[in-house]
Short mmCIF file of C-alpha atoms and ligand atoms in Angstrom, two decimals:
data_model
loop_
_atom_site.label_atom_id
_atom_site.label_comp_id
_atom_site.label_asym_id
_atom_site.label_seq_id
_atom_site.Cartn_x
_atom_site.Cartn_y
_atom_site.Cartn_z
CA MET J 12 -16.77 12.66 40.90
CA THR J 13 -14.16 13.37 37.90
CA THR J 14 -14.37 10.80 35.05
CA ILE J 15 -10.69 9.72 33.62
CA GLU J 16 -11.50 8.84 29.42
CA THR J 17 -9.75 6.69 27.92
CA PRO J 18 -8.18 8.20 24.93
CA ALA J 19 -9.20 7.09 20.73
CA PRO J 20 -7.16 4.14 19.99
CA VAL J 21 -4.75 5.85 17.03
CA THR J 22 -5.33 5.33 13.77
CA THR J 23 -3.57 6.49 10.72
CA MET J 24 -4.07 6.29 7.23
CA PRO J 25 -1.04 5.96 5.31
CA ARG J 26 -1.36 8.29 1.74
CA ILE J 27 0.26 7.28 -1.38
CA GLY J 28 3.86 8.35 -2.20
CA ASP J 29 4.33 7.70 2.09
CA PRO J 30 6.35 4.46 3.83
CA ALA J 31 4.47 1.12 4.38
CA PRO J 32 4.57 2.31 7.98
CA ALA J 33 6.74 -1.15 9.59
CA PHE J 34 5.41 -3.55 11.41
CA THR J 35 6.24 -7.12 12.15
CA ALA J 36 3.49 -9.84 13.32
CA GLN J 37 2.62 -13.39 12.54
CA THR J 38 1.51 -14.86 9.83
CA THR J 39 -0.51 -18.13 8.64
CA GLN J 40 2.81 -18.75 7.27
CA GLY J 41 5.28 -17.52 10.07
CA GLU J 42 6.71 -14.39 11.72
CA ILE J 43 7.24 -11.51 8.69
CA ASN J 44 8.84 -7.99 9.24
CA PHE J 45 6.94 -6.07 6.85
CA PRO J 46 8.17 -3.78 4.62
CA ALA J 47 11.79 -5.55 5.26
CA ASP J 48 11.13 -8.42 4.34
CA TYR J 49 9.82 -7.74 0.57
CA ALA J 50 12.56 -5.16 -0.33
CA GLY J 51 12.98 -5.73 -4.08
CA LYS J 52 9.48 -6.64 -4.76
CA TRP J 53 6.16 -5.06 -4.99
CA VAL J 54 3.44 -6.13 -2.49
CA ILE J 55 -0.26 -6.06 -2.47
CA PHE J 56 -1.62 -6.03 1.08
CA PHE J 57 -4.97 -6.03 1.63
CA SER J 58 -7.03 -6.48 4.56
CA HIS J 59 -10.36 -8.79 4.38
CA PRO J 60 -13.19 -8.64 7.04
CA ALA J 61 -13.55 -11.52 8.49
CA ASP J 62 -12.31 -15.20 8.25
CA PHE J 63 -15.19 -18.05 7.13
CA THR J 64 -16.99 -15.38 6.05
CA PRO J 65 -18.50 -16.06 1.60
CA VAL J 66 -17.27 -12.91 0.09
CA CYS J 67 -14.17 -13.05 1.51
CA THR J 68 -13.40 -16.45 0.48
CA SER J 69 -14.21 -16.29 -3.07
CA GLU J 70 -11.55 -13.22 -2.48
CA PHE J 71 -8.93 -16.32 -0.89
CA MET J 72 -9.36 -18.23 -3.38
CA THR J 73 -9.68 -16.28 -5.81
CA PHE J 74 -5.67 -14.25 -5.02
CA ALA J 75 -4.91 -18.22 -4.61
CA THR J 76 -4.99 -18.21 -7.64
CA MET J 77 -4.22 -15.57 -9.17
CA GLN J 78 -0.46 -15.38 -7.20
CA GLU J 79 2.04 -17.22 -9.97
CA GLN J 80 0.29 -14.16 -12.36
CA PHE J 81 1.06 -11.34 -9.92
CA ALA J 82 4.58 -13.03 -9.01
CA ALA J 83 5.40 -12.90 -12.59
CA TYR J 84 5.07 -9.31 -12.31
CA HIS J 85 7.67 -9.34 -8.98
CA THR J 86 4.08 -9.36 -7.37
CA GLU J 87 4.09 -10.68 -3.11
CA LEU J 88 0.20 -11.17 -0.89
CA VAL J 89 0.24 -10.46 1.91
CA GLY J 90 -3.47 -10.90 3.98
CA LEU J 91 -4.15 -9.07 6.76
CA SER J 92 -7.86 -9.58 8.93
CA VAL J 93 -8.17 -9.07 13.05
CA ASP J 94 -8.98 -12.80 13.54
CA GLY J 95 -6.32 -14.65 15.37
CA LEU J 96 -4.16 -17.20 13.81
CA TYR J 97 -6.56 -20.57 14.57
CA SER J 98 -9.24 -19.33 12.71
CA HIS J 99 -6.97 -18.50 10.42
CA ILE J 100 -5.95 -21.98 9.94
CA ALA J 101 -8.79 -23.78 9.70
CA TRP J 102 -10.57 -20.86 7.24
CA LEU J 103 -7.90 -21.94 5.01
CA ARG J 104 -7.81 -25.74 5.52
CA THR J 105 -11.69 -25.36 4.86
CA ILE J 106 -11.59 -23.48 1.91
CA LYS J 107 -8.99 -26.39 -0.14
CA GLU J 108 -10.93 -29.31 1.15
CA LYS J 109 -14.47 -27.76 1.21
CA ILE J 110 -14.79 -24.53 -1.05
CA SER J 111 -16.00 -24.77 -4.41
CA TYR J 112 -16.59 -21.44 -6.58
CA ARG J 113 -16.46 -20.76 -10.47
CA ASP J 114 -14.21 -23.39 -11.40
CA MET J 115 -12.08 -23.12 -8.32
CA LYS J 116 -11.22 -25.95 -6.12
CA ASP J 117 -9.11 -27.64 -3.97
CA VAL J 118 -7.64 -24.07 -3.82
CA GLU J 119 -3.94 -23.91 -1.06
CA VAL J 120 -3.76 -20.10 -0.43
CA THR J 121 -0.16 -20.10 0.39
CA PHE J 122 0.51 -16.53 1.16
CA PRO J 123 0.96 -15.29 4.13
CA LEU J 124 -2.27 -14.31 6.26
CA ILE J 125 -1.31 -12.08 9.05
CA GLU J 126 -3.05 -12.48 13.03
CA ASP J 127 -4.11 -9.52 14.06
CA VAL J 128 -6.20 -9.67 16.80
CA SER J 129 -4.86 -6.40 18.66
CA MET J 130 -6.34 -5.17 15.52
CA GLU J 131 -2.70 -2.69 15.83
CA VAL J 132 -1.89 -3.32 12.24
CA ALA J 133 -4.88 -2.48 11.22
CA ARG J 134 -5.05 0.86 13.13
CA LYS J 135 -1.50 1.64 11.54
CA TYR J 136 -3.06 1.08 7.49
CA GLY J 137 -6.87 3.05 8.08
CA MET J 138 -8.25 -0.47 7.72
CA ILE J 139 -10.32 0.15 10.29
CA MET J 140 -13.55 2.48 9.57
CA PRO J 141 -15.74 2.28 12.41
CA GLY J 142 -18.35 3.99 10.40
CA GLU J 143 -18.67 1.13 8.31
CA ASP J 144 -17.62 -1.85 10.99
CA SER J 145 -15.69 -0.63 14.06
CA THR J 146 -14.16 -4.34 14.83
CA LYS J 147 -14.04 -6.28 11.16
CA ALA J 148 -11.16 -4.20 8.48
CA VAL J 149 -12.83 -3.15 5.60
CA ARG J 150 -11.77 -4.45 1.83
CA ALA J 151 -7.73 -2.29 1.72
CA VAL J 152 -5.74 -2.54 -1.32
CA PHE J 153 -1.70 -0.70 -0.60
CA VAL J 154 0.59 -1.58 -3.21
CA ILE J 155 3.61 -1.42 -2.28
CA ASP J 156 6.61 -0.33 -4.57
CA PRO J 157 10.37 -2.82 -4.52
CA LYS J 158 11.39 0.83 -2.13
CA GLY J 159 8.94 0.42 0.26
CA THR J 160 6.91 3.42 -0.52
CA ILE J 161 2.89 3.20 -0.79
CA ARG J 162 2.32 3.60 -4.75
CA ALA J 163 -1.08 2.46 -4.87
CA VAL J 164 -4.44 2.75 -2.11
CA ILE J 165 -7.76 1.38 -2.51
CA TYR J 166 -11.03 0.86 0.05
CA TYR J 167 -13.94 -1.45 -0.53
CA PRO J 168 -16.42 -1.79 1.23
CA LEU J 169 -17.41 -4.59 3.19
CA SER J 170 -20.27 -5.68 1.17
CA LEU J 171 -18.09 -5.71 -2.41
CA GLY J 172 -15.66 -8.27 -3.14
CA ARG J 173 -12.72 -6.86 -5.79
CA ASN J 174 -11.99 -7.06 -9.24
CA PHE J 175 -9.04 -9.26 -9.42
CA ASP J 176 -7.95 -7.85 -13.19
CA GLU J 177 -8.32 -4.08 -11.78
CA LEU J 178 -5.49 -5.54 -9.31
CA LEU J 179 -3.50 -6.90 -11.95
CA ARG J 180 -3.50 -3.35 -14.12
CA VAL J 181 -2.88 -1.62 -11.66
CA ILE J 182 0.27 -3.59 -11.14
CA GLN J 183 1.08 -3.62 -15.11
CA ALA J 184 0.31 0.24 -15.63
CA LEU J 185 2.46 1.57 -12.73
CA GLN J 186 5.25 -0.79 -13.28
CA THR J 187 5.06 0.50 -17.36
CA ALA J 188 4.76 3.91 -15.56
CA ASP J 189 8.29 3.70 -13.62
CA HIS J 190 9.79 1.90 -16.78
CA PHE J 191 8.58 4.11 -19.75
CA SER J 192 8.43 7.15 -17.76
CA VAL J 193 4.71 7.68 -19.07
CA ALA J 194 1.13 7.69 -17.52
CA THR J 195 -1.75 5.64 -18.33
CA PRO J 196 -4.84 6.54 -19.67
CA ALA J 197 -8.23 5.76 -18.05
CA ASP J 198 -8.51 1.74 -18.40
CA TRP J 199 -5.34 1.25 -20.27
CA ARG J 200 -3.96 -1.93 -20.59
CA PRO J 201 -0.66 -3.26 -22.12
CA GLY J 202 -0.49 -2.73 -25.56
CA ASP J 203 -2.85 0.28 -25.88
CA ARG J 204 -1.48 3.89 -26.44
CA VAL J 205 0.15 5.79 -23.25
CA ILE J 206 0.45 9.19 -22.83
CA VAL J 207 3.64 11.35 -22.83
CA PRO J 208 4.52 13.49 -20.13
CA PRO J 209 3.72 17.26 -20.42
CA ALA J 210 5.26 19.37 -22.86
CA GLY J 211 7.97 21.66 -20.41
CA SER J 212 8.69 24.17 -22.38
CA CYS J 213 6.97 26.07 -25.02
CA GLY J 214 9.70 25.17 -27.93
CA THR J 215 9.43 20.82 -26.93
CA ALA J 216 5.31 21.62 -27.12
CA LYS J 217 5.24 23.10 -31.17
CA GLU J 218 7.64 20.62 -31.73
CA ARG J 219 4.98 18.27 -30.63
CA MET J 220 2.17 19.46 -32.87
CA ASP J 221 4.15 20.18 -35.96
CA GLY J 222 3.95 16.29 -35.98
CA HIS J 223 8.38 16.77 -35.83
CA VAL J 224 8.78 13.93 -33.29
CA ASP J 225 8.45 10.34 -33.36
CA GLY J 226 5.75 8.22 -32.58
CA VAL J 227 4.03 10.84 -31.03
CA GLU J 228 0.81 11.92 -31.37
CA CYS J 229 -0.91 15.07 -30.04
CA GLU J 230 -4.37 16.80 -29.67
CA ASP J 231 -3.61 19.97 -28.81
CA TRP J 232 0.21 20.47 -26.47
CA PHE J 233 -1.44 19.35 -23.54
CA PHE J 234 -2.59 15.90 -24.20
CA CYS J 235 0.44 13.31 -26.81
CA THR J 236 -0.10 9.39 -26.90
CA LYS J 237 2.85 7.48 -27.74
CA GLU J 238 2.61 3.51 -28.53
CA ILE J 239 4.43 1.20 -27.02
CA SER J 240 3.00 -2.86 -28.10
CA ALA J 241 2.63 -5.51 -25.53
CA GLN J 242 5.12 -7.22 -26.05
CA ASP J 243 7.71 -4.27 -25.22
CA VAL J 244 5.05 -4.02 -22.03
CA GLU J 245 6.09 -7.39 -21.09
CA SER J 246 9.07 -8.00 -21.91
CA ALA J 247 10.45 -4.96 -19.74
CA ILE J 248 8.38 -5.28 -16.71
CA ARG J 249 8.05 -9.66 -16.29
CA GLY J 250 11.70 -9.29 -16.76
CA ASN J 251 13.63 -6.54 -16.34
CA GLN J 252 13.40 -5.71 -12.73
C1 BEZ Q 12 -18.24 -11.24 3.17
O1 BEZ Q 12 -17.25 -11.14 4.03
O2 BEZ Q 12 -19.32 -12.55 2.54
C2 BEZ Q 12 -18.82 -10.19 4.82
C3 BEZ Q 12 -18.08 -10.44 5.81
C4 BEZ Q 12 -18.14 -8.92 6.44
C5 BEZ Q 12 -19.56 -8.30 6.02
C6 BEZ Q 12 -20.59 -8.67 5.19
C7 BEZ Q 12 -20.42 -9.76 3.31
#
């Protein structure tokens, strides 16, 4: 007898620079068309393994508490797990009514949380990693820009809660790089020196090394920095998009 094998579900892994895969989904805030509904905004689209679990609860409380900080950088939050809508609603109500974590309590989650029981969206975004768990999403983070392009991708395993200061820093750094046409070095924070794009000609390399470019300091011709004050960064990326 011949057996017919069911093909494995298609899993894709969007990459930096790709358009964010489109989908329509039910959320705790109604239906969304993604990323079309977020055109013109930055988005942090993230997955969590399961409702009613402690690490995820601490993450949701932190995200909800920082929502205004992200909004100040024109950034919206959208969550997803492979649980159903009623589970999401019950979990978010429990968080608000019962859970304290650090100095957070009475926390209301008002950003949309997608239900994805079919795992269709999770598979589109490479959020299911069977080596870690085939029935839960890992902790994925996609940073999507106002044109709907994926700009950063970060993955964490089930046991590791995310660092939210780092997520905010990623938003600040990407927006600073776009606005000032610079790059940001290791551990950069607003106010730290930024990296000037590499010299494109021998003449520019020499000018920079000779100290003839105002405000630009070079360790060597390929490693040049300049100052952008925290105030200039903040007024550009918070007020100007
Ligand atoms: C948690 O969020 O606590 C969790 C979820 C899945 C596996 C392990 C921990």
